[in-house]
Backbone as numpy.savetxt, mean C-alpha at the origin, in Angstrom:
# Nx Ny Nz CAx CAy CAz Cx Cy Cz
23.23 -37.69 3.93 22.74 -36.36 4.27 21.67 -35.97 3.24
20.53 -35.51 3.73 19.42 -35.11 2.85 19.55 -33.62 2.53
20.38 -33.31 1.53 20.63 -31.91 1.17 19.39 -31.22 0.62
18.54 -31.95 -0.05 17.31 -31.35 -0.57 16.44 -30.84 0.58
16.36 -31.60 1.65 15.58 -31.21 2.82 16.17 -29.96 3.46
17.49 -29.93 3.58 18.18 -28.77 4.17 17.97 -27.54 3.29
18.14 -27.71 1.99 17.95 -26.61 1.04 16.52 -26.08 1.13
15.54 -26.97 1.13 14.13 -26.57 1.18 13.85 -25.80 2.47
14.39 -26.27 3.57 14.19 -25.58 4.84 14.80 -24.18 4.79
15.98 -24.07 4.21 16.61 -22.75 4.11 15.76 -21.80 3.25
15.32 -22.29 2.12 14.58 -21.45 1.17 13.22 -21.02 1.72
12.55 -21.91 2.43 11.17 -21.65 2.83 11.01 -21.12 4.26
12.10 -20.96 4.98 12.02 -20.45 6.36 13.02 -19.31 6.53
13.06 -18.78 7.74 14.01 -17.71 8.05 15.25 -18.22 8.77
15.54 -19.48 8.62 16.68 -20.06 9.32 17.99 -19.70 8.62
19.07 -19.79 9.38 20.40 -19.44 8.85 21.20 -20.70 8.56
22.32 -20.51 7.86 23.22 -21.63 7.59 23.71 -22.22 8.92
24.02 -21.35 9.86 24.54 -21.78 11.16 23.53 -22.68 11.87
22.27 -22.25 11.89 21.23 -23.05 12.56 21.00 -24.38 11.84
21.03 -24.34 10.51 20.86 -25.59 9.75 22.03 -26.54 10.03
23.24 -26.00 10.05 24.42 -26.83 10.31 24.30 -27.50 11.68
23.89 -26.72 12.66 23.74 -27.26 14.01 22.63 -28.32 14.06
21.51 -28.03 13.43 20.35 -28.93 13.45 20.66 -30.27 12.79
21.39 -30.23 11.67 21.64 -31.45 10.90 23.02 -32.04 11.14
23.78 -31.44 12.06 25.09 -31.99 12.41 26.11 -31.90 11.29
26.09 -30.78 10.57 27.02 -30.56 9.47 27.83 -29.31 9.78
29.04 -29.26 9.27 29.86 -28.07 9.44 29.22 -26.88 8.71
29.22 -25.73 9.35 28.60 -24.54 8.77 29.26 -24.17 7.44
30.54 -24.31 7.33 31.26 -23.99 6.09 30.80 -24.91 4.96
30.51 -26.16 5.27 30.03 -27.12 4.27 28.66 -26.69 3.75
27.79 -26.27 4.68 26.45 -25.80 4.28 26.59 -24.55 3.40
27.46 -23.64 3.81 27.64 -22.40 3.06 28.18 -22.67 1.66
29.16 -23.59 1.53 29.71 -23.92 0.22 28.63 -24.54 -0.68
27.89 -25.46 -0.12 26.83 -26.14 -0.88 25.77 -25.11 -1.32
25.42 -24.23 -0.43 24.42 -23.20 -0.73 24.90 -22.27 -1.84
26.16 -21.88 -1.76 26.71 -21.00 -2.79 26.74 -21.70 -4.14
27.19 -22.95 -4.12 27.31 -23.74 -5.35 25.94 -23.91 -6.03
24.90 -24.12 -5.23 23.57 -24.39 -5.77 22.66 -23.14 -5.85
23.18 -22.00 -5.42 22.42 -20.76 -5.53 21.21 -20.69 -4.62
21.37 -21.11 -3.37 20.26 -21.12 -2.43 19.71 -19.72 -2.16
20.60 -18.74 -2.08 20.14 -17.37 -1.76 19.23 -16.83 -2.85
19.61 -17.07 -4.10 18.75 -16.63 -5.21 17.40 -17.35 -5.17
17.44 -18.64 -4.86 16.20 -19.41 -4.76 15.34 -18.89 -3.61
15.97 -18.53 -2.50 15.25 -17.99 -1.34 14.61 -16.65 -1.71
15.36 -15.79 -2.39 14.81 -14.49 -2.80 13.64 -14.68 -3.76
13.77 -15.62 -4.68 12.68 -15.90 -5.62 11.46 -16.42 -4.87
11.68 -17.33 -3.93 10.58 -17.87 -3.13 9.88 -16.75 -2.36
10.68 -15.89 -1.71 10.10 -14.78 -0.95 9.30 -13.85 -1.85
9.82 -13.58 -3.05 9.10 -12.74 -4.01 7.80 -13.39 -4.44
7.84 -14.68 -4.68 6.62 -15.42 -5.08 5.57 -15.37 -3.97
6.02 -15.55 -2.74 5.09 -15.51 -1.60 4.48 -14.11 -1.48
5.31 -13.08 -1.60 4.79 -11.71 -1.52 3.78 -11.43 -2.63
4.07 -11.90 -3.83 3.16 -11.69 -4.96 1.82 -12.38 -4.69
1.86 -13.57 -4.12 0.62 -14.29 -3.80 -0.17 -13.56 -2.72
0.54 -13.03 -1.74 -0.13 -12.28 -0.67 -0.82 -11.06 -1.24
-0.11 -10.33 -2.09 -0.67 -9.12 -2.69 -1.88 -9.48 -3.56
-1.76 -10.53 -4.34 -2.87 -10.96 -5.19 -4.09 -11.33 -4.35
-3.86 -12.02 -3.25 -4.95 -12.41 -2.35 -5.61 -11.18 -1.74
-4.80 -10.23 -1.30 -5.35 -9.00 -0.71 -6.15 -8.21 -1.75
-5.63 -8.16 -2.96 -6.35 -7.46 -4.03 -7.70 -8.11 -4.28
-7.72 -9.45 -4.31 -8.97 -10.17 -4.54 -9.96 -9.89 -3.41
-9.47 -9.84 -2.18 -10.34 -9.52 -1.05 -10.91 -8.11 -1.17
-10.07 -7.16 -1.58 -10.52 -5.78 -1.72 -11.55 -5.65 -2.84
-11.32 -6.34 -3.95 -12.27 -6.31 -5.06 -13.59 -6.91 -4.62
-13.52 -8.04 -3.91 -14.73 -8.70 -3.42 -15.51 -7.77 -2.48
-14.79 -7.14 -1.57 -15.43 -6.23 -0.61 -16.07 -5.05 -1.33
-15.35 -4.46 -2.27 -15.89 -3.31 -3.02 -17.12 -3.73 -3.81
-17.09 -4.92 -4.37 -18.23 -5.42 -5.14 -19.44 -5.62 -4.23
-19.21 -6.21 -3.08 -20.31 -6.41 -2.12 -20.88 -5.08 -1.66
-20.00 -4.14 -1.40 -20.44 -2.81 -0.95 -21.29 -2.13 -2.02
-20.88 -2.24 -3.27 -21.66 -1.67 -4.37 -23.02 -2.36 -4.50
-23.03 -3.68 -4.32 -24.30 -4.41 -4.40 -25.27 -3.95 -3.31
-24.76 -3.79 -2.10 -25.60 -3.31 -0.99 -26.09 -1.89 -1.29
-25.20 -1.05 -1.80 -25.59 0.32 -2.13 -26.68 0.32 -3.22
-26.55 -0.57 -4.19 -27.58 -0.68 -5.24 -28.92 -1.11 -4.66
-28.90 -2.07 -3.73 -30.14 -2.51 -3.09 -30.77 -1.36 -2.29
-29.93 -0.64 -1.59 -30.42 0.50 -0.81 -31.02 1.56 -1.73
-30.37 1.79 -2.85 -30.90 2.75 -3.82 -32.26 2.30 -4.33
-32.42 1.00 -4.57 -33.72 0.47 -5.00 -34.80 0.74 -3.96
-34.48 0.55 -2.69 -35.44 0.83 -1.61 -35.81 2.31 -1.59
-34.81 3.17 -1.74 -35.06 4.61 -1.75 -35.96 4.98 -2.92
-35.70 4.41 -4.08 -36.55 4.69 -5.25 -38.00 4.30 -4.99
-38.21 3.18 -4.29 -39.56 2.75 -3.94 -40.25 3.73 -3.01
-39.49 4.34 -2.11 -40.06 5.31 -1.18 -40.52 6.59 -1.88
-39.90 6.90 -2.99 -40.22 8.15 -3.68 -41.63 8.16 -4.26
-42.24 6.99 -4.42 -43.61 6.91 -4.93 -44.64 7.23 -3.85
-44.17 7.27 -2.59 -45.09 7.54 -1.49 -45.12 9.04 -1.18
-46.12 9.43 -0.43 -46.24 10.81 0.04 -45.27 10.98 1.21
-44.31 11.89 1.10 -43.28 12.03 2.12 -43.31 13.42 2.74
-43.05 13.47 4.05 -42.92 14.77 4.71 -41.50 15.29 4.52
-41.27 16.52 4.92 -39.96 17.14 4.68 -38.84 16.43 5.44
-39.13 15.92 6.63 -38.11 15.20 7.41 -37.68 13.92 6.68
-38.64 13.19 6.14 -38.33 11.97 5.39 -37.53 12.29 4.15
-37.89 13.37 3.46 -37.14 13.80 2.27 -35.69 14.12 2.63
-35.52 14.75 3.79 -34.17 15.10 4.24 -33.35 13.83 4.51
-33.98 12.83 5.13 -33.28 11.56 5.39 -32.93 10.87 4.07
-33.86 10.88 3.13 -33.59 10.25 1.83 -32.45 10.96 1.12
-32.42 12.27 1.22 -31.32 13.03 0.61 -29.98 12.63 1.21
-29.95 12.46 2.53 -28.72 12.02 3.20 -28.30 10.63 2.76
-29.29 9.73 2.61 -28.99 8.37 2.15 -28.41 8.41 0.74
-28.97 9.24 -0.12 -28.46 9.34 -1.49 -27.03 9.86 -1.52
-26.73 10.82 -0.66 -25.35 11.33 -0.58 -24.41 10.22 -0.12
-24.85 9.42 0.86 -24.01 8.31 1.34 -23.78 7.28 0.24
-24.84 6.98 -0.51 -24.70 6.02 -1.62 -23.72 6.55 -2.65
-23.83 7.84 -2.93 -22.92 8.47 -3.89 -21.47 8.33 -3.42
-21.24 8.57 -2.12 -19.89 8.43 -1.57 -19.40 6.99 -1.63
-20.29 6.05 -1.31 -19.91 4.64 -1.33 -19.50 4.23 -2.74
-20.27 4.68 -3.71 -19.99 4.28 -5.09 -18.99 5.21 -5.76
-18.46 6.15 -4.99 -17.43 7.08 -5.45 -17.86 7.82 -6.71
-19.12 8.20 -6.74 -19.62 8.98 -7.86 -19.32 10.44 -7.56
-18.66 11.08 -8.46 -18.30 12.48 -8.27 -19.05 13.33 -9.30
-19.52 14.46 -8.83 -20.18 15.38 -9.74 -19.11 16.09 -10.57
-19.55 16.76 -11.63 -18.62 17.53 -12.45 -17.92 18.59 -11.61
-18.68 19.22 -10.71 -18.09 20.25 -9.85 -17.00 19.65 -8.95
-17.28 18.47 -8.38 -16.28 17.79 -7.53 -15.02 17.48 -8.34
-15.22 16.98 -9.55 -14.08 16.63 -10.41 -13.26 17.86 -10.76
-13.95 18.96 -11.11 -13.22 20.20 -11.44 -12.44 20.72 -10.23
-13.06 20.65 -9.06 -12.39 21.11 -7.85 -11.14 20.26 -7.57
-11.27 18.96 -7.73 -10.13 18.08 -7.52 -9.02 18.36 -8.54
-9.39 18.55 -9.80 -8.40 18.85 -10.83 -7.72 20.18 -10.55
-8.48 21.18 -10.06 -7.90 22.48 -9.72 -6.89 22.33 -8.57
-7.22 21.53 -7.58 -6.30 21.30 -6.46 -5.01 20.65 -6.95
-5.15 19.65 -7.81 -3.97 18.96 -8.35 -3.11 19.93 -9.15
-3.74 20.74 -10.00 -3.00 21.72 -10.80 -2.28 22.71 -9.90
-2.94 23.15 -8.83 -2.33 24.09 -7.89 -1.11 23.46 -7.21
-1.24 22.22 -6.79 -0.10 21.52 -6.17 1.06 21.38 -7.15
0.75 21.10 -8.43 1.79 20.99 -9.43 2.50 22.33 -9.63
1.73 23.42 -9.67 2.33 24.75 -9.82 3.24 25.07 -8.63
2.79 24.75 -7.43 3.61 25.00 -6.24 4.90 24.18 -6.29
4.79 22.95 -6.73 5.99 22.10 -6.83 6.97 22.65 -7.85
6.44 23.15 -8.98 7.30 23.73 -10.01 7.99 24.99 -9.49
7.27 25.82 -8.73 7.87 27.03 -8.15 8.99 26.66 -7.20
8.75 25.63 -6.39 9.77 25.20 -5.43 11.02 24.70 -6.15
10.84 24.04 -7.30 11.99 23.54 -8.06 12.79 24.68 -8.67
12.09 25.78 -9.06 12.76 26.90 -9.72 13.46 27.82 -8.74
13.08 27.77 -7.47 13.68 28.66 -6.47 15.17 28.40 -6.34
15.88 29.45 -6.05 17.30 29.33 -5.78 17.43 28.81 -4.36
17.85 27.60 -4.20 17.88 26.95 -2.90 19.21 27.17 -2.17
19.77 28.35 -2.28 21.01 28.65 -1.59 20.71 29.08 -0.16
21.60 28.70 0.74 21.48 29.10 2.14 22.75 29.85 2.49
22.57 30.99 3.09 23.72 31.79 3.51 23.82 31.73 5.02
25.01 31.38 5.51 25.26 31.32 6.94 26.24 32.41 7.29
25.88 33.22 8.25 26.74 34.31 8.68 27.21 34.00 10.09
28.52 33.96 10.27 29.12 33.73 11.58 29.67 35.05 12.08
29.24 35.43 13.23 29.75 36.67 13.80 30.74 36.35 14.90
31.68 37.23 15.06 32.68 37.03 16.10 34.03 36.72 15.47
34.97 36.47 16.29 36.32 36.19 15.83 36.43 34.77 15.31
37.20 34.59 14.25 37.37 33.28 13.67 38.01 32.29 14.64
38.85 32.79 15.49 39.53 31.90 16.44 38.52 31.20 17.37
37.36 31.82 17.60 36.33 31.19 18.46 35.76 29.95 17.78
35.77 29.91 16.46 35.19 28.78 15.72 36.23 27.73 15.31
37.48 28.05 15.46 38.55 27.17 15.00 38.79 26.01 15.95
38.26 26.06 17.13 38.57 25.03 18.11 37.71 23.87 17.95
């Protein structure tokens, strides 16, 4: 019996002891005893955690790459806009350039001091509201009207 193969299949797939026993022609209790003795469940949990960590790391790398590419494109666009500023522009063109600059600012997540202060004020306000809610007396009073016998049943 190739127990290493059975163990590896259990650890790396979603199969059960019962399915493994059936597949390899072994008693389910024998598979369960062997698994308990060798700590297959712990190994499976560790394997699953390792796989999840790799997935998260891969997704993070993709997000960083995408953000970097987006910033590079925004920088190129900003360079083009800077070149246009040397030309004679009508008011409509200036308005379009202003919109492009706002979009670049949003892409690069550049916040003005006013934006930052507004955000900090919102956060402080939410914290104050949360503190008030914690200090409130959270008692609820229930009043039952009528005869007690109506509620006893």
